[in-house]
Amino acid sequence: MRDALLDRDVFEPEEGEIMEVSMGPHHPSTHGVFRMDVKLEGERVVRLKPVFGYLHRNHEKIAEHGAYLSAIPYTDRLDYLCSMTNNWGYVLAVEKLAGLQVPERAEYLRVIVAELTRFQNHAGLIGFLLQDMGASGTPLMYAFREREKILDLFESLSGARMMCNYMRFGGLRVDATKEWLDEVRALTGRLPGFVDEFEALLRANEILMARTQGTGVLPRELAINASVTGPMLRASGVNYDVRKVDRYGVYDRFSFKVPLGEHGDVYDRYMMRLLEMRETVKILEQAAKDIPEGPIIDPKVRLRGLRPKAGEAYGRIESPKGELGFFLISDGSGNPYRYRVRPPSMINLTILEDMCLGHNIADVVIILGSVDIVLGEVDR
Amino acid sequence: MALPPVEELKAQIEAGVPGASATVIPNGSPSAQHSLLLDHAHARAVAEFLRNHNEWRLDYCTLVTGVDWPDTETSEKIKVKKLVKAADGTESEQEVDEVRKTKVPGYLEAVYHLFSMEKKHGQVVLRLRTRNRTDDTHVPSLTPVWRGAEFQEREAFDLYGIVFDGHPDLRRILMWDGFKDYPMRKDYVPPADEIPVVETHS
Amino acid sequence: MADELKDLKIELSKNGIFTTTLEELYNWGRKNSVWPLTFGLACCAIEMIATTMARYDLARFGAEVFRPSPRQADLIIVSGTVTKKMAPQVVRLYNQMPEPKYVIAMGACAISGGPFRDGYNVLKGIDRYIPVDVHIPGCPPRPEALIHAFMTLQKKIDEQALAGSTRPRHLQKDLPSEFPVPAFGEHGLEPPQNNDVFHEAAGNPLKVIQ
């Protein structure tokens, strides 16, 4: 039978059984409360429907009831592994809405914490993906070892390990000391060795190659049409990185490459994260070297009583998961009239069914793992 | 090469898709991201025109947002000729100030943000409005043009009640299927969640 | 145990004789091998995972294996916001766990709804449907706080009696160990709370005293 949306024939056998399995919402794979209704013919996937909303925490409604400032701690809890980049997406949108300027030192510090976030997110993702594949625990332990070091830095800077609540409109909440920057430089010196060690864990492993190469292929045109962003898009060969396209912040001052994949399969997405970790280290070295002295927040901005002029703005950044954007409509009062999050994880799930059709049920888990979803962002 | 300003976009859309009407909605904030309001009948044709345009190639629909604009009331002072009784009992026609209140019906709105991955430019903002918030909340779906709008239109349906005609799989996505309300609307009242525990002390 | 017995116990152990009571032995075995269920809902789950990793290492407290199946788990750590859509699943999982079973409500969201309390889809605390043994405040609580909660649970298990009226739920035949699962209604969950479980919580502000 023809599926109109997928524009292809979906296999429905005349005899034999279709088995319906509900994977989740409580599932050993640690991506959160996510459910997939899978129809199987033997071991092959015939239909797959993602079901989510089990972590729908009404972030948008709560933000519309509060002031602009009080939404910042809630953005920490969107993609709860990457609180710094979530903060940046929101304050960028408000800065566009209200026309605020950010001092240079704040921009450099924003880049440093965002790239540290990207590093620990990609390391954690590779750990979780390999755990789903059966390497039970060891890569995850290595990844979390580095993550703890980065969280120590966040804690000494902003006071919290995960929910940092660090950025403000027009700058930052707290300045970094010279000792903190020295720690960052020391850690950045050790990170390339870690990436080498991490990659060497499984570089030529047969199981990894056999399971991931050719699995879950995402063609280029479908990726663009389905609004896929982030490392998943670049693994399919599309050169679109918001850091290079929009050049927000001071990213145009750093030289870094954007790795691209060829095949768009799970192996390419896995390698994409490894290569991006190396580029991230390059950006960190440059930023930590060139950071100027100066103020960290625009002195004229009213944080608590911010009342932007009536209008709307869409601001976006390249978060570790993809393009994270915030769309704000202001009606002139202190609360946003409409507050909308563009969740990269949810939109990347649009083509989950396309990638999984025809594969075995065991491959569905690793394909989902390579999409890199965090349910706090999918459901908001 | 960048996209032309929004008035030029409007002119080219109306030239390229016969019968289409695109109204410029200005944006008061410093971001200056103006948008275009489309009519229902030609919305999908305009979307395909924008996606397939040789120079613009707007192949990437990044965000679909539902917005609720409730009914409002405007009041204006107008001068009306009325029969007025004077103190001595005679009637004469005079001009009197009267406050006239008119109800402005509200609507639901779907806002689309478009960029181009091929040309690395953007953004173009499109808007589709429903006729009212009660019985006619239909707009055409743009999922057949941009697949990425699929889940986001379902979310606008779930939380606002905007019905997207032509969407291949329109059902609730974040709330459960039996849920009856549209929670993100401005007039949503959550149910009383607590049953007080009554203890009697005799 | 009385002081004289304690002194006797120390004297005997100096001579290489180990004595204990049945209650101590039973509780010692149970408290040092509490196996949690892999149940992470939201951000607190990441701190729970960090607690099991190399730096904080929950395994040395006996929580070596996190079981994916509720039939094999002793403890459910509700870590993260429980939404109304997920609440029936949580209660069902709790019902499937065999006795003796314990619940740790980790984080502000599991205790009372947390920062998301005003949400229309957020359940204001998991203790509306299942009884909770240990609450950990925090958003998210640090891994050390989770370890402290684990130790508190171990102390609680240690103080449970084997006989008498104060014995725990799993040794009393007439107390229920499964609780009714809420159903999806048209505007929320039905019933919004389970009064057999909920009003036992101390300081419940909803008590209307007539």
mmCIF file with all atom_site columns, N, CA, C and O in Angstrom, chain C residues 1 6 9 20-32 34 102 150-162 166 168 170:
data_model
loop_
_atom_site.group_PDB
_atom_site.id
_atom_site.type_symbol
_atom_site.label_atom_id
_atom_site.label_alt_id
_atom_site.label_comp_id
_atom_site.label_asym_id
_atom_site.label_entity_id
_atom_site.label_seq_id
_atom_site.pdbx_PDB_ins_code
_atom_site.Cartn_x
_atom_site.Cartn_y
_atom_site.Cartn_z
_atom_site.occupancy
_atom_site.B_iso_or_equiv
_atom_site.pdbx_formal_charge
_atom_site.auth_seq_id
_atom_site.auth_comp_id
_atom_site.auth_asym_id
_atom_site.auth_atom_id
_atom_site.pdbx_PDB_model_num
ATOM 1   N N  . MET C 1 1   ? 18.950 -2.955  70.453 1.00 0.00 ? 1   MET C N  1
ATOM 2   C CA . MET C 1 1   ? 19.340 -3.969  71.428 1.00 0.00 ? 1   MET C CA 1
ATOM 3   C C  . MET C 1 1   ? 19.808 -3.310  72.715 1.00 0.00 ? 1   MET C C  1
ATOM 4   O O  . MET C 1 1   ? 20.381 -2.258  72.682 1.00 0.00 ? 1   MET C O  1
ATOM 5   N N  . LYS C 1 6   ? 24.716 -5.534  74.051 1.00 0.00 ? 6   LYS C N  1
ATOM 6   C CA . LYS C 1 6   ? 25.724 -5.004  73.132 1.00 0.00 ? 6   LYS C CA 1
ATOM 7   C C  . LYS C 1 6   ? 27.122 -5.279  73.682 1.00 0.00 ? 6   LYS C C  1
ATOM 8   O O  . LYS C 1 6   ? 28.029 -5.668  72.935 1.00 0.00 ? 6   LYS C O  1
ATOM 9   N N  . LYS C 1 9   ? 27.977 -8.772  73.197 1.00 0.00 ? 9   LYS C N  1
ATOM 10  C CA . LYS C 1 9   ? 28.293 -9.048  71.792 1.00 0.00 ? 9   LYS C CA 1
ATOM 11  C C  . LYS C 1 9   ? 29.745 -8.674  71.497 1.00 0.00 ? 9   LYS C C  1
ATOM 12  O O  . LYS C 1 9   ? 30.476 -9.433  70.837 1.00 0.00 ? 9   LYS C O  1
ATOM 13  N N  . THR C 1 20  ? 24.339 -12.392 66.468 1.00 0.00 ? 20  THR C N  1
ATOM 14  C CA . THR C 1 20  ? 23.450 -11.383 65.905 1.00 0.00 ? 20  THR C CA 1
ATOM 15  C C  . THR C 1 20  ? 22.022 -11.783 66.193 1.00 0.00 ? 20  THR C C  1
ATOM 16  O O  . THR C 1 20  ? 21.757 -12.861 66.701 1.00 0.00 ? 20  THR C O  1
ATOM 17  N N  . THR C 1 21  ? 21.090 -10.900 65.869 1.00 0.00 ? 21  THR C N  1
ATOM 18  C CA . THR C 1 21  ? 19.692 -11.278 65.936 1.00 0.00 ? 21  THR C CA 1
ATOM 19  C C  . THR C 1 21  ? 19.211 -11.536 64.522 1.00 0.00 ? 21  THR C C  1
ATOM 20  O O  . THR C 1 21  ? 19.801 -11.086 63.542 1.00 0.00 ? 21  THR C O  1
ATOM 21  N N  . LEU C 1 22  ? 18.093 -12.242 64.426 1.00 0.00 ? 22  LEU C N  1
ATOM 22  C CA . LEU C 1 22  ? 17.542 -12.549 63.111 1.00 0.00 ? 22  LEU C CA 1
ATOM 23  C C  . LEU C 1 22  ? 17.189 -11.261 62.370 1.00 0.00 ? 22  LEU C C  1
ATOM 24  O O  . LEU C 1 22  ? 17.408 -11.121 61.165 1.00 0.00 ? 22  LEU C O  1
ATOM 25  N N  . GLU C 1 23  ? 16.686 -10.312 63.160 1.00 0.00 ? 23  GLU C N  1
ATOM 26  C CA . GLU C 1 23  ? 16.265 -9.053  62.552 1.00 0.00 ? 23  GLU C CA 1
ATOM 27  C C  . GLU C 1 23  ? 17.448 -8.321  61.938 1.00 0.00 ? 23  GLU C C  1
ATOM 28  O O  . GLU C 1 23  ? 17.395 -7.822  60.810 1.00 0.00 ? 23  GLU C O  1
ATOM 29  N N  . GLU C 1 24  ? 18.557 -8.274  62.703 1.00 0.00 ? 24  GLU C N  1
ATOM 30  C CA . GLU C 1 24  ? 19.740 -7.563  62.195 1.00 0.00 ? 24  GLU C CA 1
ATOM 31  C C  . GLU C 1 24  ? 20.249 -8.215  60.937 1.00 0.00 ? 24  GLU C C  1
ATOM 32  O O  . GLU C 1 24  ? 20.617 -7.547  59.968 1.00 0.00 ? 24  GLU C O  1
ATOM 33  N N  . LEU C 1 25  ? 20.297 -9.552  60.968 1.00 0.00 ? 25  LEU C N  1
ATOM 34  C CA . LEU C 1 25  ? 20.861 -10.264 59.817 1.00 0.00 ? 25  LEU C CA 1
ATOM 35  C C  . LEU C 1 25  ? 19.993 -10.048 58.588 1.00 0.00 ? 25  LEU C C  1
ATOM 36  O O  . LEU C 1 25  ? 20.488 -9.781  57.491 1.00 0.00 ? 25  LEU C O  1
ATOM 37  N N  . TYR C 1 26  ? 18.683 -10.144 58.785 1.00 0.00 ? 26  TYR C N  1
ATOM 38  C CA . TYR C 1 26  ? 17.743 -9.983  57.686 1.00 0.00 ? 26  TYR C CA 1
ATOM 39  C C  . TYR C 1 26  ? 17.871 -8.582  57.089 1.00 0.00 ? 26  TYR C C  1
ATOM 40  O O  . TYR C 1 26  ? 17.986 -8.406  55.878 1.00 0.00 ? 26  TYR C O  1
ATOM 41  N N  . ASN C 1 27  ? 17.899 -7.575  57.977 1.00 0.00 ? 27  ASN C N  1
ATOM 42  C CA . ASN C 1 27  ? 17.974 -6.216  57.466 1.00 0.00 ? 27  ASN C CA 1
ATOM 43  C C  . ASN C 1 27  ? 19.333 -5.909  56.850 1.00 0.00 ? 27  ASN C C  1
ATOM 44  O O  . ASN C 1 27  ? 19.439 -5.175  55.874 1.00 0.00 ? 27  ASN C O  1
ATOM 45  N N  . TRP C 1 28  ? 20.399 -6.496  57.416 1.00 0.00 ? 28  TRP C N  1
ATOM 46  C CA . TRP C 1 28  ? 21.743 -6.268  56.864 1.00 0.00 ? 28  TRP C CA 1
ATOM 47  C C  . TRP C 1 28  ? 21.826 -6.774  55.431 1.00 0.00 ? 28  TRP C C  1
ATOM 48  O O  . TRP C 1 28  ? 22.363 -6.123  54.545 1.00 0.00 ? 28  TRP C O  1
ATOM 49  N N  . GLY C 1 29  ? 21.277 -7.947  55.209 1.00 0.00 ? 29  GLY C N  1
ATOM 50  C CA . GLY C 1 29  ? 21.294 -8.485  53.853 1.00 0.00 ? 29  GLY C CA 1
ATOM 51  C C  . GLY C 1 29  ? 20.483 -7.618  52.905 1.00 0.00 ? 29  GLY C C  1
ATOM 52  O O  . GLY C 1 29  ? 20.891 -7.345  51.777 1.00 0.00 ? 29  GLY C O  1
ATOM 53  N N  . ARG C 1 30  ? 19.323 -7.151  53.379 1.00 0.00 ? 30  ARG C N  1
ATOM 54  C CA . ARG C 1 30  ? 18.462 -6.390  52.478 1.00 0.00 ? 30  ARG C CA 1
ATOM 55  C C  . ARG C 1 30  ? 19.021 -5.014  52.182 1.00 0.00 ? 30  ARG C C  1
ATOM 56  O O  . ARG C 1 30  ? 18.955 -4.543  51.052 1.00 0.00 ? 30  ARG C O  1
ATOM 57  N N  . LYS C 1 31  ? 19.592 -4.367  53.227 1.00 0.00 ? 31  LYS C N  1
ATOM 58  C CA . LYS C 1 31  ? 19.958 -2.974  52.984 1.00 0.00 ? 31  LYS C CA 1
ATOM 59  C C  . LYS C 1 31  ? 21.221 -2.860  52.149 1.00 0.00 ? 31  LYS C C  1
ATOM 60  O O  . LYS C 1 31  ? 21.466 -1.838  51.526 1.00 0.00 ? 31  LYS C O  1
ATOM 61  N N  . ASN C 1 32  ? 22.048 -3.887  52.128 1.00 0.00 ? 32  ASN C N  1
ATOM 62  C CA . ASN C 1 32  ? 23.299 -3.763  51.389 1.00 0.00 ? 32  ASN C CA 1
ATOM 63  C C  . ASN C 1 32  ? 23.199 -4.293  49.980 1.00 0.00 ? 32  ASN C C  1
ATOM 64  O O  . ASN C 1 32  ? 24.206 -4.421  49.294 1.00 0.00 ? 32  ASN C O  1
ATOM 65  N N  . VAL C 1 34  ? 20.402 -3.288  47.705 1.00 0.00 ? 34  VAL C N  1
ATOM 66  C CA . VAL C 1 34  ? 19.194 -2.698  47.133 1.00 0.00 ? 34  VAL C CA 1
ATOM 67  C C  . VAL C 1 34  ? 19.445 -2.484  45.655 1.00 0.00 ? 34  VAL C C  1
ATOM 68  O O  . VAL C 1 34  ? 20.335 -1.737  45.272 1.00 0.00 ? 34  VAL C O  1
ATOM 69  N N  . TYR C 1 102 ? 10.799 -0.008  47.677 1.00 0.00 ? 102 TYR C N  1
ATOM 70  C CA . TYR C 1 102 ? 10.978 1.322   48.231 1.00 0.00 ? 102 TYR C CA 1
ATOM 71  C C  . TYR C 1 102 ? 10.945 2.345   47.113 1.00 0.00 ? 102 TYR C C  1
ATOM 72  O O  . TYR C 1 102 ? 11.226 2.021   45.960 1.00 0.00 ? 102 TYR C O  1
ATOM 73  N N  . PHE C 1 150 ? 20.440 7.437   49.711 1.00 0.00 ? 150 PHE C N  1
ATOM 74  C CA . PHE C 1 150 ? 20.605 5.995   49.711 1.00 0.00 ? 150 PHE C CA 1
ATOM 75  C C  . PHE C 1 150 ? 20.952 5.505   51.106 1.00 0.00 ? 150 PHE C C  1
ATOM 76  O O  . PHE C 1 150 ? 20.418 4.514   51.608 1.00 0.00 ? 150 PHE C O  1
ATOM 77  N N  . MET C 1 151 ? 21.861 6.238   51.753 1.00 0.00 ? 151 MET C N  1
ATOM 78  C CA . MET C 1 151 ? 22.239 5.845   53.108 1.00 0.00 ? 151 MET C CA 1
ATOM 79  C C  . MET C 1 151 ? 21.074 6.011   54.071 1.00 0.00 ? 151 MET C C  1
ATOM 80  O O  . MET C 1 151 ? 20.888 5.212   54.995 1.00 0.00 ? 151 MET C O  1
ATOM 81  N N  . THR C 1 152 ? 20.244 7.044   53.855 1.00 0.00 ? 152 THR C N  1
ATOM 82  C CA . THR C 1 152 ? 19.061 7.208   54.699 1.00 0.00 ? 152 THR C CA 1
ATOM 83  C C  . THR C 1 152 ? 18.109 6.045   54.516 1.00 0.00 ? 152 THR C C  1
ATOM 84  O O  . THR C 1 152 ? 17.513 5.529   55.474 1.00 0.00 ? 152 THR C O  1
ATOM 85  N N  . LEU C 1 153 ? 17.979 5.614   53.260 1.00 0.00 ? 153 LEU C N  1
ATOM 86  C CA . LEU C 1 153 ? 17.111 4.462   53.012 1.00 0.00 ? 153 LEU C CA 1
ATOM 87  C C  . LEU C 1 153 ? 17.670 3.223   53.683 1.00 0.00 ? 153 LEU C C  1
ATOM 88  O O  . LEU C 1 153 ? 16.932 2.419   54.267 1.00 0.00 ? 153 LEU C O  1
ATOM 89  N N  . GLN C 1 154 ? 18.980 3.079   53.655 1.00 0.00 ? 154 GLN C N  1
ATOM 90  C CA . GLN C 1 154 ? 19.580 1.921   54.308 1.00 0.00 ? 154 GLN C CA 1
ATOM 91  C C  . GLN C 1 154 ? 19.328 1.968   55.809 1.00 0.00 ? 154 GLN C C  1
ATOM 92  O O  . GLN C 1 154 ? 19.039 0.946   56.440 1.00 0.00 ? 154 GLN C O  1
ATOM 93  N N  . LYS C 1 155 ? 19.401 3.163   56.388 1.00 0.00 ? 155 LYS C N  1
ATOM 94  C CA . LYS C 1 155 ? 19.130 3.285   57.825 1.00 0.00 ? 155 LYS C CA 1
ATOM 95  C C  . LYS C 1 155 ? 17.670 2.937   58.109 1.00 0.00 ? 155 LYS C C  1
ATOM 96  O O  . LYS C 1 155 ? 17.339 2.303   59.102 1.00 0.00 ? 155 LYS C O  1
ATOM 97  N N  . LYS C 1 156 ? 16.789 3.363   57.205 1.00 0.00 ? 156 LYS C N  1
ATOM 98  C CA . LYS C 1 156 ? 15.365 3.072   57.405 1.00 0.00 ? 156 LYS C CA 1
ATOM 99  C C  . LYS C 1 156 ? 15.114 1.565   57.353 1.00 0.00 ? 156 LYS C C  1
ATOM 100 O O  . LYS C 1 156 ? 14.346 1.023   58.136 1.00 0.00 ? 156 LYS C O  1
ATOM 101 N N  . ILE C 1 157 ? 15.773 0.909   56.393 1.00 0.00 ? 157 ILE C N  1
ATOM 102 C CA . ILE C 1 157 ? 15.598 -0.542  56.298 1.00 0.00 ? 157 ILE C CA 1
ATOM 103 C C  . ILE C 1 157 ? 16.144 -1.213  57.563 1.00 0.00 ? 157 ILE C C  1
ATOM 104 O O  . ILE C 1 157 ? 15.572 -2.171  58.087 1.00 0.00 ? 157 ILE C O  1
ATOM 105 N N  . ASP C 1 158 ? 17.249 -0.676  58.053 1.00 0.00 ? 158 ASP C N  1
ATOM 106 C CA . ASP C 1 158 ? 17.873 -1.268  59.230 1.00 0.00 ? 158 ASP C CA 1
ATOM 107 C C  . ASP C 1 158 ? 16.955 -1.223  60.435 1.00 0.00 ? 158 ASP C C  1
ATOM 108 O O  . ASP C 1 158 ? 17.017 -2.078  61.307 1.00 0.00 ? 158 ASP C O  1
ATOM 109 N N  . GLU C 1 159 ? 16.093 -0.174  60.485 1.00 0.00 ? 159 GLU C N  1
ATOM 110 C CA . GLU C 1 159 ? 15.254 -0.029  61.671 1.00 0.00 ? 159 GLU C CA 1
ATOM 111 C C  . GLU C 1 159 ? 13.918 -0.720  61.527 1.00 0.00 ? 159 GLU C C  1
ATOM 112 O O  . GLU C 1 159 ? 13.069 -0.606  62.403 1.00 0.00 ? 159 GLU C O  1
ATOM 113 N N  . GLN C 1 160 ? 13.707 -1.449  60.453 1.00 0.00 ? 160 GLN C N  1
ATOM 114 C CA . GLN C 1 160 ? 12.414 -2.102  60.295 1.00 0.00 ? 160 GLN C CA 1
ATOM 115 C C  . GLN C 1 160 ? 12.369 -3.369  61.123 1.00 0.00 ? 160 GLN C C  1
ATOM 116 O O  . GLN C 1 160 ? 13.306 -4.164  61.137 1.00 0.00 ? 160 GLN C O  1
ATOM 117 N N  . ALA C 1 161 ? 11.240 -3.585  61.783 1.00 0.00 ? 161 ALA C N  1
ATOM 118 C CA . ALA C 1 161 ? 11.112 -4.738  62.681 1.00 0.00 ? 161 ALA C CA 1
ATOM 119 C C  . ALA C 1 161 ? 10.596 -5.940  61.927 1.00 0.00 ? 161 ALA C C  1
ATOM 120 O O  . ALA C 1 161 ? 9.944  -5.819  60.899 1.00 0.00 ? 161 ALA C O  1
ATOM 121 N N  . LEU C 1 162 ? 10.898 -7.120  62.441 1.00 0.00 ? 162 LEU C N  1
ATOM 122 C CA . LEU C 1 162 ? 10.413 -8.332  61.786 1.00 0.00 ? 162 LEU C CA 1
ATOM 123 C C  . LEU C 1 162 ? 9.049  -8.737  62.291 1.00 0.00 ? 162 LEU C C  1
ATOM 124 O O  . LEU C 1 162 ? 8.317  -9.447  61.620 1.00 0.00 ? 162 LEU C O  1
ATOM 125 N N  . THR C 1 166 ? 4.626  -2.645  64.308 1.00 0.00 ? 166 THR C N  1
ATOM 126 C CA . THR C 1 166 ? 5.368  -1.656  63.521 1.00 0.00 ? 166 THR C CA 1
ATOM 127 C C  . THR C 1 166 ? 6.103  -2.290  62.353 1.00 0.00 ? 166 THR C C  1
ATOM 128 O O  . THR C 1 166 ? 6.936  -1.650  61.736 1.00 0.00 ? 166 THR C O  1
ATOM 129 N N  . PRO C 1 168 ? 7.057  -3.600  58.683 1.00 0.00 ? 168 PRO C N  1
ATOM 130 C CA . PRO C 1 168 ? 6.805  -2.896  57.430 1.00 0.00 ? 168 PRO C CA 1
ATOM 131 C C  . PRO C 1 168 ? 5.703  -3.527  56.598 1.00 0.00 ? 168 PRO C C  1
ATOM 132 O O  . PRO C 1 168 ? 5.196  -4.600  56.913 1.00 0.00 ? 168 PRO C O  1
ATOM 133 N N  . HIS C 1 170 ? 5.528  -4.988  53.785 1.00 0.00 ? 170 HIS C N  1
ATOM 134 C CA . HIS C 1 170 ? 5.611  -6.254  53.066 1.00 0.00 ? 170 HIS C CA 1
ATOM 135 C C  . HIS C 1 170 ? 5.431  -7.453  53.991 1.00 0.00 ? 170 HIS C C  1
ATOM 136 O O  . HIS C 1 170 ? 5.302  -8.579  53.530 1.00 0.00 ? 170 HIS C O  1
#
